[in-house]
Every structure is written in C-alpha cells, then in structure tokens.
Coordinates of C-alpha atoms in Angstrom, one line a residue:
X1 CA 13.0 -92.7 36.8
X2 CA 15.1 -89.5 36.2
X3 CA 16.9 -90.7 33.1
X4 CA 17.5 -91.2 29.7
X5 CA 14.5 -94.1 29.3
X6 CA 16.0 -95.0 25.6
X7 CA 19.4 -95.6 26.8
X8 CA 19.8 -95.3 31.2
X9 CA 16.9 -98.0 31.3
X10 CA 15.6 -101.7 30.7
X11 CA 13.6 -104.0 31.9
X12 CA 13.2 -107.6 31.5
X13 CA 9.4 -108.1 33.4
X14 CA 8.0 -110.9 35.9
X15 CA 6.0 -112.6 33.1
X16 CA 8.9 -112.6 30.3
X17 CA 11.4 -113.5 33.1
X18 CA 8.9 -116.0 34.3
X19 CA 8.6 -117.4 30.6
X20 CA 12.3 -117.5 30.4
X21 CA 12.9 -119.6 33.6
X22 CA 10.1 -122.1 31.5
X23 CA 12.4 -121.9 28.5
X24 CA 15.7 -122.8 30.1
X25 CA 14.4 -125.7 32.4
X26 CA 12.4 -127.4 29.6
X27 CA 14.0 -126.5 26.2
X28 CA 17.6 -127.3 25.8
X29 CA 17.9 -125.4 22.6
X30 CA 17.4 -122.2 24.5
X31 CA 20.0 -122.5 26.6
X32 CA 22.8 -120.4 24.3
X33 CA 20.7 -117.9 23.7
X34 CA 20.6 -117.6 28.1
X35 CA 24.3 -117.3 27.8
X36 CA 24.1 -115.1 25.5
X37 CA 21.3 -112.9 27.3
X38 CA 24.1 -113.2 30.0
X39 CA 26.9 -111.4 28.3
X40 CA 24.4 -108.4 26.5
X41 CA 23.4 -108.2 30.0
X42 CA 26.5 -107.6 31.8
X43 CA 28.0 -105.3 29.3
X44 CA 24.9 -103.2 29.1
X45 CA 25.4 -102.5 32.7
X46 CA 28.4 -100.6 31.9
X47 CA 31.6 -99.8 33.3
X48 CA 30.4 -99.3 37.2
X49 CA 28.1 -101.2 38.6
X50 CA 25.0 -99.1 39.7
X51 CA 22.4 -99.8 42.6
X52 CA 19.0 -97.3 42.2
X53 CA 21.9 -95.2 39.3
X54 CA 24.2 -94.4 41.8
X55 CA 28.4 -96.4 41.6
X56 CA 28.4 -99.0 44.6
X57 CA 31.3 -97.8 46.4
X58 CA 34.0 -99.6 48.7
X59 CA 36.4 -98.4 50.7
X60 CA 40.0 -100.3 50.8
X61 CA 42.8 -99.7 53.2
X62 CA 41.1 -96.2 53.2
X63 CA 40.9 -95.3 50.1
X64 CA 37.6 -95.2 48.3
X65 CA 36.8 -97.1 44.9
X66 CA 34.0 -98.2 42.8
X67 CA 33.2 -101.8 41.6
X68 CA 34.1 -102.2 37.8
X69 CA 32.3 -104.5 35.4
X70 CA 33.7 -106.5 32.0
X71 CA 32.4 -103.1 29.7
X72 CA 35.3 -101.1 31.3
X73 CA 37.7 -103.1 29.6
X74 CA 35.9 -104.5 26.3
X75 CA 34.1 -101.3 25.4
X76 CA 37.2 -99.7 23.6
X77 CA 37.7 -103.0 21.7
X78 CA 36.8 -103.2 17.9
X79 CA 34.4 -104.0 17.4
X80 CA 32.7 -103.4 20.4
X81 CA 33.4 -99.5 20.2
X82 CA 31.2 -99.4 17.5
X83 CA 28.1 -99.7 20.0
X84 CA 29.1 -96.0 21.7
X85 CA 27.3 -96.7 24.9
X86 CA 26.6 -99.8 27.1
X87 CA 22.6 -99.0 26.3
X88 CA 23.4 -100.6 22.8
X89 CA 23.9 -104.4 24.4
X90 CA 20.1 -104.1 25.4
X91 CA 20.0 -104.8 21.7
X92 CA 20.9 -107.7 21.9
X93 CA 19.4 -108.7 25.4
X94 CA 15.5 -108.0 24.2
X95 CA 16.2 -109.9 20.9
X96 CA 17.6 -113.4 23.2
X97 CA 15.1 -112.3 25.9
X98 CA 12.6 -112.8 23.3
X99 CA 13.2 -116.0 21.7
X100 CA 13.6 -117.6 25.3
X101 CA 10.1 -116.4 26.3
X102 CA 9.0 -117.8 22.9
X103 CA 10.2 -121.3 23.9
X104 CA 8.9 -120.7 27.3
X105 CA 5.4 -119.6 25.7
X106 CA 5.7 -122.7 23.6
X107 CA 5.9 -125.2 26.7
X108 CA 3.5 -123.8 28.4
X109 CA 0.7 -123.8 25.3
X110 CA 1.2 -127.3 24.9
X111 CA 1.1 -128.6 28.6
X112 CA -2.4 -126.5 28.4
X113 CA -4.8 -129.2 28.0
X114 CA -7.6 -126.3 27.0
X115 CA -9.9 -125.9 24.3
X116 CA -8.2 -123.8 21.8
X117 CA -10.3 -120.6 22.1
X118 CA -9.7 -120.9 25.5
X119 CA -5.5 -121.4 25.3
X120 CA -5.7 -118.4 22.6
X121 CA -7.7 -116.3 25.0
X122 CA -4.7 -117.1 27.7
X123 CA -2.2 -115.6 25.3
X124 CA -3.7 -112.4 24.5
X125 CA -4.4 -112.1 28.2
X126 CA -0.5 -112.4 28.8
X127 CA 0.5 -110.3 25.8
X128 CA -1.4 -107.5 26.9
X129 CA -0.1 -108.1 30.8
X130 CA 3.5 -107.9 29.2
X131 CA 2.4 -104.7 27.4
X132 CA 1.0 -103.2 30.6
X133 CA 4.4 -104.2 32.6
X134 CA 6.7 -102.8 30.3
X135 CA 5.2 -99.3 30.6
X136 CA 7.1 -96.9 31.8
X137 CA 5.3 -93.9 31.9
X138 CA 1.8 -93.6 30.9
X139 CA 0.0 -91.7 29.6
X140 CA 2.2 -90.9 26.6
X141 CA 3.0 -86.7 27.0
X142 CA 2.1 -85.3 23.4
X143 CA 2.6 -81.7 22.0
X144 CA 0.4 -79.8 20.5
X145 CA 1.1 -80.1 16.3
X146 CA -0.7 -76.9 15.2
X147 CA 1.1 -73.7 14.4
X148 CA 0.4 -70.6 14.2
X149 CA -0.6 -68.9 10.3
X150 CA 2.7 -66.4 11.2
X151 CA 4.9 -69.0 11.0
X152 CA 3.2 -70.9 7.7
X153 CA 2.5 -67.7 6.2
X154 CA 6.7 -67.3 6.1
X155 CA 6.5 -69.9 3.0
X156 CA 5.0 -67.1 0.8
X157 CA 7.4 -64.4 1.6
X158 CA 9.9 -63.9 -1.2
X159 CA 12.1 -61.9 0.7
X160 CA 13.3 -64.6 3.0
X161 CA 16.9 -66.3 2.9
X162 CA 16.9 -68.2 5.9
X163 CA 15.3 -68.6 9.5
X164 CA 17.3 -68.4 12.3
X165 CA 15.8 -70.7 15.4
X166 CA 16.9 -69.6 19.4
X167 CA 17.8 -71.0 21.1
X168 CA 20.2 -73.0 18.6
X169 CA 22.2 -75.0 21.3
X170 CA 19.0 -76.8 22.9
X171 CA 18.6 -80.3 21.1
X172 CA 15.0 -81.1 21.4
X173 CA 14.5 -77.0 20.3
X174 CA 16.4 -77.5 17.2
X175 CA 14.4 -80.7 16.3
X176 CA 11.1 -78.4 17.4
X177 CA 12.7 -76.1 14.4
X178 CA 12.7 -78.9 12.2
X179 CA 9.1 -79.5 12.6
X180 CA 8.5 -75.6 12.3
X181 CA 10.4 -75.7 8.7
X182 CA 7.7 -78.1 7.8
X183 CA 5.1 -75.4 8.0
X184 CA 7.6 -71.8 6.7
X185 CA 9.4 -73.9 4.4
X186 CA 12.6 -72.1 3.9
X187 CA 15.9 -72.7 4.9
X188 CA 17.4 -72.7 8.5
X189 CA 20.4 -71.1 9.4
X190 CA 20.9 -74.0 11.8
X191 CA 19.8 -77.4 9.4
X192 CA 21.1 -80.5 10.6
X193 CA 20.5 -84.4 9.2
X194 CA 22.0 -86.4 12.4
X195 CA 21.9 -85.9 15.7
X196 CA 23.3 -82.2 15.9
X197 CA 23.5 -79.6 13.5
X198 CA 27.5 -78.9 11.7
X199 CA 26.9 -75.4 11.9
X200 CA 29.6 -74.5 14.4
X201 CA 29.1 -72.9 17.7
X202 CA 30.9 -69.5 17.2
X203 CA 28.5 -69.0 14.2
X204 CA 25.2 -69.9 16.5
X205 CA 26.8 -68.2 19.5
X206 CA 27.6 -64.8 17.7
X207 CA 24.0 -64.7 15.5
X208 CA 22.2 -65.6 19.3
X209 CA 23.2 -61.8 20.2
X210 CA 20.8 -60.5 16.8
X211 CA 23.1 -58.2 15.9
X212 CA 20.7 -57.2 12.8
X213 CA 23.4 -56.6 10.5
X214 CA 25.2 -59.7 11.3
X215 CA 22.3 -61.5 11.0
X216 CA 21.5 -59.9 7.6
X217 CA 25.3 -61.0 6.8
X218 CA 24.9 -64.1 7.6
X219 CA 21.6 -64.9 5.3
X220 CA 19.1 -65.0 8.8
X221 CA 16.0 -62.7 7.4
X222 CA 13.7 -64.3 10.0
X223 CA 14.3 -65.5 14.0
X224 CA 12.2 -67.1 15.8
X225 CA 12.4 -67.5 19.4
X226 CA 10.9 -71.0 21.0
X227 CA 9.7 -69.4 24.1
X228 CA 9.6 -72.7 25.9
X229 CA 12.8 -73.4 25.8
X230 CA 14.2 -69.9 27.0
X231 CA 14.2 -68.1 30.1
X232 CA 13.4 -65.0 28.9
X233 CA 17.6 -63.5 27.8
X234 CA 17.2 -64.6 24.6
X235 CA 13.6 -62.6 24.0
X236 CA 14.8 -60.0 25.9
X237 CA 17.9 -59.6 23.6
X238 CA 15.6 -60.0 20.4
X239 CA 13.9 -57.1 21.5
X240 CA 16.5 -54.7 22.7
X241 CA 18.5 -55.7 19.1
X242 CA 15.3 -56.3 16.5
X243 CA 12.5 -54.2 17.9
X244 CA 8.9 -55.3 18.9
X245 CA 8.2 -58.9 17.3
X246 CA 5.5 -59.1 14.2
X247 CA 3.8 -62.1 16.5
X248 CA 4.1 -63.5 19.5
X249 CA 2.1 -65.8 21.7
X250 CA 2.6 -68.9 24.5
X251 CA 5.0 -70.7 22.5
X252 CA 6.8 -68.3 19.6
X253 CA 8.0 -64.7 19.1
X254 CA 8.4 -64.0 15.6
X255 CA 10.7 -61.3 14.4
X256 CA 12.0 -59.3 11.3
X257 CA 15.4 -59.3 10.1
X258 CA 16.1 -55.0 9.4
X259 CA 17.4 -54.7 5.7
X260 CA 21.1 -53.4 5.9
X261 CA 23.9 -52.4 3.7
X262 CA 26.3 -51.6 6.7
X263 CA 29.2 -54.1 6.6
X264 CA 29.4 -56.2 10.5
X265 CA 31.9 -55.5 12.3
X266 CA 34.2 -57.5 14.4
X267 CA 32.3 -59.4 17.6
X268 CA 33.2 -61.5 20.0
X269 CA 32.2 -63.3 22.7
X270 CA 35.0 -64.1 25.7
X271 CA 34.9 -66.2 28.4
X272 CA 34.5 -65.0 32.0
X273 CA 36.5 -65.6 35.1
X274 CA 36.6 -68.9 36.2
X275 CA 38.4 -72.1 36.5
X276 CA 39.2 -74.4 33.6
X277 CA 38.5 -78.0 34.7
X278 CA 38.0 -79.3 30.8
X279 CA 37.7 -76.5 28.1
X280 CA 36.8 -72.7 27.7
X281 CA 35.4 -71.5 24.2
X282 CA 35.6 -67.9 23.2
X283 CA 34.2 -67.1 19.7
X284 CA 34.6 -63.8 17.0
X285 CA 33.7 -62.8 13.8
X286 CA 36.3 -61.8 11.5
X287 CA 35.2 -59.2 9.3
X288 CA 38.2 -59.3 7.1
X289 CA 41.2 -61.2 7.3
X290 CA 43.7 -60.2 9.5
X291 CA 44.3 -61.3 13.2
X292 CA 42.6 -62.3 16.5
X293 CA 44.8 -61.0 19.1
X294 CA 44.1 -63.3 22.3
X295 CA 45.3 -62.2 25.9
X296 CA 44.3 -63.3 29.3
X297 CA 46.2 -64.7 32.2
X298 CA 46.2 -67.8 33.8
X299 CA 46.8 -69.3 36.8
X300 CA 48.0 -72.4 38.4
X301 CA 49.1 -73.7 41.6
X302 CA 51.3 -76.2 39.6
X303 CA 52.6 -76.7 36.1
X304 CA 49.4 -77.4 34.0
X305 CA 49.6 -78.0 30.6
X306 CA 47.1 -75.4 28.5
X307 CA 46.4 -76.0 24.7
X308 CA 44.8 -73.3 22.2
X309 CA 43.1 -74.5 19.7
X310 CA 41.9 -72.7 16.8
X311 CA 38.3 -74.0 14.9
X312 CA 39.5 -77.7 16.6
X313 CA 43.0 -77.8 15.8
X314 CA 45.3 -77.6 18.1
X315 CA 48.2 -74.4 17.6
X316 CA 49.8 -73.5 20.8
X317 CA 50.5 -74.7 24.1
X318 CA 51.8 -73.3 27.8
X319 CA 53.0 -74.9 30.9
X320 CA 51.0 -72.5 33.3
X321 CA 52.7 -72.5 36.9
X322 CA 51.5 -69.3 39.0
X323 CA 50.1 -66.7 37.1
X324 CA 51.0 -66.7 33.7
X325 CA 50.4 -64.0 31.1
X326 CA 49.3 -64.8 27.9
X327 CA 49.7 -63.1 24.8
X328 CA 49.0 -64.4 21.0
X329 CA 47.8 -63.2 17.7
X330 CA 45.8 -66.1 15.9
X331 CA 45.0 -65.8 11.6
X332 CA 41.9 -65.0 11.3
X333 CA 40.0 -65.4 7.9
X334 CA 37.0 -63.1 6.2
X335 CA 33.7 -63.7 7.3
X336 CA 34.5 -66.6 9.2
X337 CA 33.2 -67.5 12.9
X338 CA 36.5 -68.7 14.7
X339 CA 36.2 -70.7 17.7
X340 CA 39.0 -70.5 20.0
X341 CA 39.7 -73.1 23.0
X342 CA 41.4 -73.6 26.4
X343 CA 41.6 -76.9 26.7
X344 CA 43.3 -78.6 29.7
X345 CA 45.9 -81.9 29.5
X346 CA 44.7 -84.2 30.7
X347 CA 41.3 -82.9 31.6
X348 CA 39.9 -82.9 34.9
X349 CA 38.2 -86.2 35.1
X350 CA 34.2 -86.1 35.3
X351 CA 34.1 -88.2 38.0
X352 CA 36.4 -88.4 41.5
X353 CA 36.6 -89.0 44.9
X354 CA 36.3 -85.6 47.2
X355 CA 39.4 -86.6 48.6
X356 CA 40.8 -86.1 45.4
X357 CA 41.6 -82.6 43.8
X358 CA 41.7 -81.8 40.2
X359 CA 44.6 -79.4 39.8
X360 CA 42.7 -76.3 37.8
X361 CA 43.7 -73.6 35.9
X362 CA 42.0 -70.0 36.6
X363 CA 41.2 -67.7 33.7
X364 CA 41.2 -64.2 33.9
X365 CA 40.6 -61.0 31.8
X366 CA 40.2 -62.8 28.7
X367 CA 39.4 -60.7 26.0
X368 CA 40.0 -61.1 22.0
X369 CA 40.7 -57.6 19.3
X370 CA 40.9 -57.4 15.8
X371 CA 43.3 -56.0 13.5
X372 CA 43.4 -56.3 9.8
X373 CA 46.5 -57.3 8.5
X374 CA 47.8 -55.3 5.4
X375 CA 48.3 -57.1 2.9
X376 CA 45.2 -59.3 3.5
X377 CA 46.9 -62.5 1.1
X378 CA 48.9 -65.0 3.6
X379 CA 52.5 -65.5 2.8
X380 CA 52.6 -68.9 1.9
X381 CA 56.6 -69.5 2.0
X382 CA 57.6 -73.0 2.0
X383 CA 60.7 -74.5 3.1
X384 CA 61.9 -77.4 1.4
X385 CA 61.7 -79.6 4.4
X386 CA 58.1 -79.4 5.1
X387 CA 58.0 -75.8 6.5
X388 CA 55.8 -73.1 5.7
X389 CA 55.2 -69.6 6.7
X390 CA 51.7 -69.4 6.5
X391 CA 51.2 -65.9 7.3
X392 CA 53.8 -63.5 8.8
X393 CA 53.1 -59.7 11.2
X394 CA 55.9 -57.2 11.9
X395 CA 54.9 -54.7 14.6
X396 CA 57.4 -52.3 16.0
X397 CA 56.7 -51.6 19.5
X398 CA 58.7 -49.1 21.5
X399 CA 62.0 -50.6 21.0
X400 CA 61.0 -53.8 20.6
X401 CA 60.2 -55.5 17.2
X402 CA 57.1 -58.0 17.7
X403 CA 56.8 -60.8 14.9
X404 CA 53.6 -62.8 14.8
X405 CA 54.1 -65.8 12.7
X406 CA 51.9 -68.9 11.5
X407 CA 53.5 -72.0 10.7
X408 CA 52.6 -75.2 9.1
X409 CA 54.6 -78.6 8.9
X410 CA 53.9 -81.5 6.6
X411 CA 56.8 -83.1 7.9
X412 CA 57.2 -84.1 11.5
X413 CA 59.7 -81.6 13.6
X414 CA 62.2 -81.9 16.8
X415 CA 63.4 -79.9 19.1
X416 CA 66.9 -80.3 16.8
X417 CA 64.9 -78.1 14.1
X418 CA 65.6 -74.4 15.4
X419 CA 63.4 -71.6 14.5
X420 CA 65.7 -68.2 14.4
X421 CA 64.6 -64.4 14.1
X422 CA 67.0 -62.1 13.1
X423 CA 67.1 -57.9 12.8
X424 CA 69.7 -57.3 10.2
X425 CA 71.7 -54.1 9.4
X426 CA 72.4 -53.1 5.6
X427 CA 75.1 -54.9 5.9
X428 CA 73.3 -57.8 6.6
X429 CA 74.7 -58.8 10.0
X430 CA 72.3 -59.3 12.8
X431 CA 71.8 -56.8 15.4
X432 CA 69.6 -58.8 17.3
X433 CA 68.4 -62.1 16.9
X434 CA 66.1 -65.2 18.9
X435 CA 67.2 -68.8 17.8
X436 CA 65.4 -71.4 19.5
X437 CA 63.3 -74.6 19.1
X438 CA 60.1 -74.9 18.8
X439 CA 59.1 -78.4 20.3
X440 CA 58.6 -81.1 18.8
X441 CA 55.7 -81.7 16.1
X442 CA 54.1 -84.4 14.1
X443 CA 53.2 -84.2 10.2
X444 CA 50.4 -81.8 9.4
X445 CA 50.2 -79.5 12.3
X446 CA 50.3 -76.2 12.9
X447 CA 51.7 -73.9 15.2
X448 CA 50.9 -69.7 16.3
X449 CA 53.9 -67.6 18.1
X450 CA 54.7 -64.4 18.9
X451 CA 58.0 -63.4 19.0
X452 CA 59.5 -60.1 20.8
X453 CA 63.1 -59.2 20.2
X454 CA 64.6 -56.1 22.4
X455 CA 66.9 -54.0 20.0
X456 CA 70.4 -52.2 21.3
X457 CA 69.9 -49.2 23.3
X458 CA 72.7 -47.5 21.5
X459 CA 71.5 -48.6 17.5
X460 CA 72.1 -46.2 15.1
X461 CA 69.4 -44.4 13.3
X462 CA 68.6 -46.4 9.6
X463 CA 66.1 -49.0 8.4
X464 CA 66.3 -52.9 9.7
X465 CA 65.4 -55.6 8.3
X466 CA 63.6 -58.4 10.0
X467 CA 63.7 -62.3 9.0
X468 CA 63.1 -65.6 9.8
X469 CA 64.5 -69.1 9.2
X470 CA 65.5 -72.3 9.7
X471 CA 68.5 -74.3 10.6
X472 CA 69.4 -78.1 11.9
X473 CA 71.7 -78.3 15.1
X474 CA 74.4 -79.4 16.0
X475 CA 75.3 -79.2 11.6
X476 CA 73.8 -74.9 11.7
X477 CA 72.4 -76.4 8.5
X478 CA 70.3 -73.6 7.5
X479 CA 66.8 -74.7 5.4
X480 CA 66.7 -73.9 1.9
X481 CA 63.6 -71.9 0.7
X482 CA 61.7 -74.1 -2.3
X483 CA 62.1 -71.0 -4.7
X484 CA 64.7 -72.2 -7.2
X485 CA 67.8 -73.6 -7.5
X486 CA 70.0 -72.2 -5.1
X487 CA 69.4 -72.3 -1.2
X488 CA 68.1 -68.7 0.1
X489 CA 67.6 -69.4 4.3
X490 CA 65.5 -66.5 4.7
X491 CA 62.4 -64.8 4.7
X492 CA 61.5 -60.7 4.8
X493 CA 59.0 -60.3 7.2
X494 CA 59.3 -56.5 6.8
X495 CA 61.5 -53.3 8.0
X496 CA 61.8 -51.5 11.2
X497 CA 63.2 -47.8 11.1
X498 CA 65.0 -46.3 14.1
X499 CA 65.5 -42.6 14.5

C-alpha cells in the first residue's frame, strides 16, 4: 500500500462484513454497536476524505477545495484530542466490528442443521479465511537477530562511558541501537523510553560530526555506525575524524573514541541558503559561558513575521520586509548544546492549492561565533515589577557603544513599559540615550536585544558610564531596583572611555 499499515490502513473483510450484514438483519441487539461502528468509522477517515490516499478535490466557482469530514471539526475536542490521529477510532471500529460478526456467527451456527463436528469444521474453515483476508503483506520481512562478538565483546570493556549510535535522527535505527545495547550493555548517548529519544538535536547533531574530543567530552567512548541506514557521509566522516574502524562488516562499523585531555572548542552547525517555509535549526556548543553571536539576513517580499527561539523558547522576533539584516547576541551556557530556531508566523501550511503561494522568507549567510563573556556569572538584577536583567554585554565599537542585554519578565509587560539606555557623563546627565518599548509580553517570557547607541562627534575625552532602566509612560515612573529600601532606577552595565 505505500503507507503507514499501523495507522494509514484498515480493513473490514468480505466474510466479517458478510457476518455483520447477518448480525444487523437478524439480531436487534447488534444494531447500536452498527451505529457505533458508524461513527469510529467516519472519524477514522480523518479530516479529508481520501479515494486510493489521495484528497477528493472539487472545484467551486473556480476555486479549488477538498471535501471535509466530521474529524476536522471534533478532533481538537476533549476528549477526542486525546486519540492524536484519526487511526485511533479503528480502535474502536475492530472491537464493534467484532461483536457484530459474533452475532452474525451466532445466527448462522444455529440455522446450520449439521452434525457438530461438521458445524465446528465450518468455523475453523472461516477463521482461518478471515485470517488469510486480513493479510496484508506476507510473508512477514524478519531481520537477522545475531550480532557480531565486536559489539558483545564492548560489555567487558571497562573503559567505556557510553556508545554513541549514527545515525541518531533515524527512528527505526535508534530502536536497532536499542536492540544492539542488549548485546554491549552499556549506556547510549542517545537512550530513549517512548517514542523518541529527549536528548536534544543540537547535542546529536554536533556529536554526528565525531569531533573526538567532543565526543570524549560528551561521555561517547564508542560509535557505531548502522551502515544500513546511512548513505555513506556519516562513515565517511567517522573515518576522516576517528581513523580506520576496529570492525566493520555489512551491517556495522565499529570505532574507538581517542583518549583526550584537550578541552572542545566552540562548534556549530548553521543553516544554508534557502527559504524558510516552517523552521530553520542551527545548533553550537558552548564551551564556556558567554555568548552566541547570531547574524544572517533575511528576505521577504512582504512583511513576515520571524521568531528566534532559543532551546524552544521563544526570545526575539522581526517583521522581515525586503532584505533585512539581522544581528543578535544570544546567552549561551557552559557545556551546553544550544539549539537556535527560525521559525515562521504562521507557518507555511503543509498542504495548498498551486494557485496559492506561501509568502517565504529567504535566509542567507547565516553563521553563529562565540565569545566568552567576562565575568562568566549572569547579572541577575531584578526590578521590582517583574523585571530582570538576566545577563548584561557592553562592547564599545568605533563610536558607538553596543549593549547586549537578556531580560526576563514574571509579570506580563505593554508597550506602556519603556526600556531606556543611557551614556552618562560624571555628572550623571545623559549624553546619549535610547528609550523605547519593547512590545508587549506575557508572564514568564524572555526577551534578547541588542542595542547600539551613536555618541556625539564632538564628546569630550573621560570615562562614560552606560545604564539601563525602566520607566511607565505617560507618569516617567521610573522602576525601582528590589535592592533595599529606597528606589535606585538603574543598572551599571559598564564604562566606555573616549580619548
């Protein structure tokens, strides 16, 4: 058939249906389990209806359209949403399709006016023409079970922290690696106890190029590459990065971790250029904390909304309309695997008509850096009304101070709430100075910027100090720090000097 057989098929059966059609004519008491067959059955055909898996289309004062069934608007209902998938309802349909052929089966038996070896001879001959209709492949593929002694003969190595499976991001592989732990016995960098492992994709991504010394960071002492499963990049890479594997054959290629005291270094892995239709991961390795700085351009024909997100969470956002330069510097922590995301809203849709166009955003000459910030420890300075200054950067570039700043809110914010950065003279009277807002925010967010500020021409030589606040408008009620007693607006992110 082409598809998922656990959930993109079912079948009823001529005899079972035949069975049923007996059930419902003769036995009343099967009748509400037929009308509920009927409902499973129209919900499990999901949202569309489908003829040979393809939407039945119609065309309607020349626009084109697709025939919607009652799971397009029940299948976000609770409880219903708890089934996931329209496949679920089939459930439900074997159980009632069951019990109907059991009355039908019933009927029939009794009407049979055979001797009873006979009648029992006439049931096995139908249960095992049900069994031979509801095949739907044969014969059943198999694997092979045995493994090589290279791979069981891991489980007496002492010097082993963890195996590290490739490909990580092919689902039946990783349950493959699950069945290969049974024979090495030791621990996989890439476990998992439900469907997919929780190890994140920036980890399995960045340990996929074998970088031995990340590898050795990372506790991986052993990789194994399932040959089946790749097309020859990921043995290739093994090689270049690991040397000659310690076995090989048809199905695995064993290799050694090197032993390492070198400390990794930064990696990362950006995206190349193309259009964003839904999302675009790039992924790095922090090897102390410090800062991601993100850059790329993107492009639009029209204003498209773009949201970062940083490990999931959602920290900036841009209305892209033409090309668009981009330009952030995102917290990063040490040793962690970050995953940062372009994510388009709304997203293109999965599905449209080619007379439709889903307006795209093009990405360009992405590319991620590291710096370490000094000192390492965030800041950590709350406001009393649910702001804090997570972690703060001065850099002073040309004549232009550049502040990188990481906020959090446990309070929700509006655009009344304005953000200001100020250069102050030893007199304490601003120079130059950005007040503006922010957007608007709900409780428990978090929000990246990067704020440039262009300083006089004419400024006289001396040291500057640059800070940030808070105030309410229209009131300029300024946001007392929760220090103490008193109400001190703002905070030191650090000191230019002009010469």
């Amino acid at each position: 058939l082409g598809v998922n057989l656990d959930e993109g098929a079912a079948y009823l059966g001529v005899i079972t249906a035949a069975l049923i059609i007996v059930a419902l004519i003769a036995r009343r008491e099967s009748r509400p389990f037929g009308w509920l067959a009927l409902l499973a059955y129209g919900l499990a055909l999901g949202p569309l209806l489908k003829v040979f898996d393809q939407p039945v289309a119609f065309t309607l004062d020349g626009y084109a359209s697709f025939i919607t069934l009652p799971s397009a608007a029940l299948a976000d209902i609770p409880p219903l949403n708890v089934a996931r998938t329209p496949a679920r309802f089939n459930f439900t349909l074997a159980l009632t399709a069951a019990i109907m052929a059991g009355y039908g089966a019933a009927v029939l038996m009794r009407r049979l006016t055979l001797l009873a070896p006979i009648r029992l001879a006439v049931a096995l001959i139908a249960i095992a023409l049900i069994a031979f209709e509801y095949q739907t492949f044969f014969p059943l593929p198999t694997a092979p079970a045995d493994l090589p002694p290279a791979i069981t003969q891991i489980s007496q190595r002492d010097d082993v922290r963890a195996v590290f499976n490739a490909p990580a991001d092919n689902l039946v592989a990783a349950k493959e690696a699950l069945y290969l732990q049974t024979a090495h016995q030791q621990p996989l960098i890439a476990g998992q106890d439900t469907r997919a492992t929780p190890v994140s994709a920036a980890t399995l991504t960045l340990l996929a190029t074998f970088d031995p010394v990340l590898l050795h960071q990372a506790g991986a002492d052993v990789v194994i590459i399932q040959r089946v499963y790749d097309n020859g990049s990921l043995e290739t890479r093994a090689r270049d990065q690991l040397g000659d594997p310690v076995y090989v054959d048809d199905r695995f290629a064993l290799f050694d971790v090197p032993i390492t005291d070198a400390a990794p270094a930064f990696a990362a892995i950006t995206a190349p250029d193309d259009a964003i239709t839904t999302v675009r991961d790039l992924y790095a390795y922090a090897p102390a904390s410090g800062w991601l700085n993100f850059s790329a351009t993107l492009d639009a024909d029209d204003a498209r909304l773009v949201t970062l997100l940083l490990d999931g969470a959602p920290v900036h956002q841009w209305t892209v309309s033409g090309a668009t330069n981009v330009d952030l510097a995102l917290p990063a922590d040490a040793g962690v695997f970050h995953t940062i995301t372009l994510a388009l809203d709304p997203p293109c849709p999965a599905h449209f008509h080619p007379s439709l166009t889903c307006r795209t955003v093009d990405l360009t000459d992405a590319a991620l850096t590291f710096t370490e910030s000094v000192p390492a420890e965030p800041i950590n300075l709350a406001w009393r009304r649910g702001v804090t200054l997570e972690r703060g950067a001065l850099t002073h570039i040309d004549n232009a101070p550049r502040v990188d700043l990481v906020w959090t809110f446990a309070e929700a914010r509006t655009t009344n709430d304005i953000r200001y950065v100020h250069v102050l003279n030893a007199d304490n009277a601003p120079i130059a100075q950005i007040d503006a807002p922010i957007g608007d925010f709900a409780a428990n967010t978090r929000w990246v910027e990067r704020v440039s500020i262009d300083l006089p021409a004419d400024l006289p030589a001396g040291e500057y100090r640059v800070v940030v606040g808070w105030y309410e408008y229209p009131s300029i009620t300024n946001f007392c720090l929760d220090t103490g007693d008193g109400c001190d607006p703002v905070v030191v992110i650090g000191v230019i000097t002009v010469d």
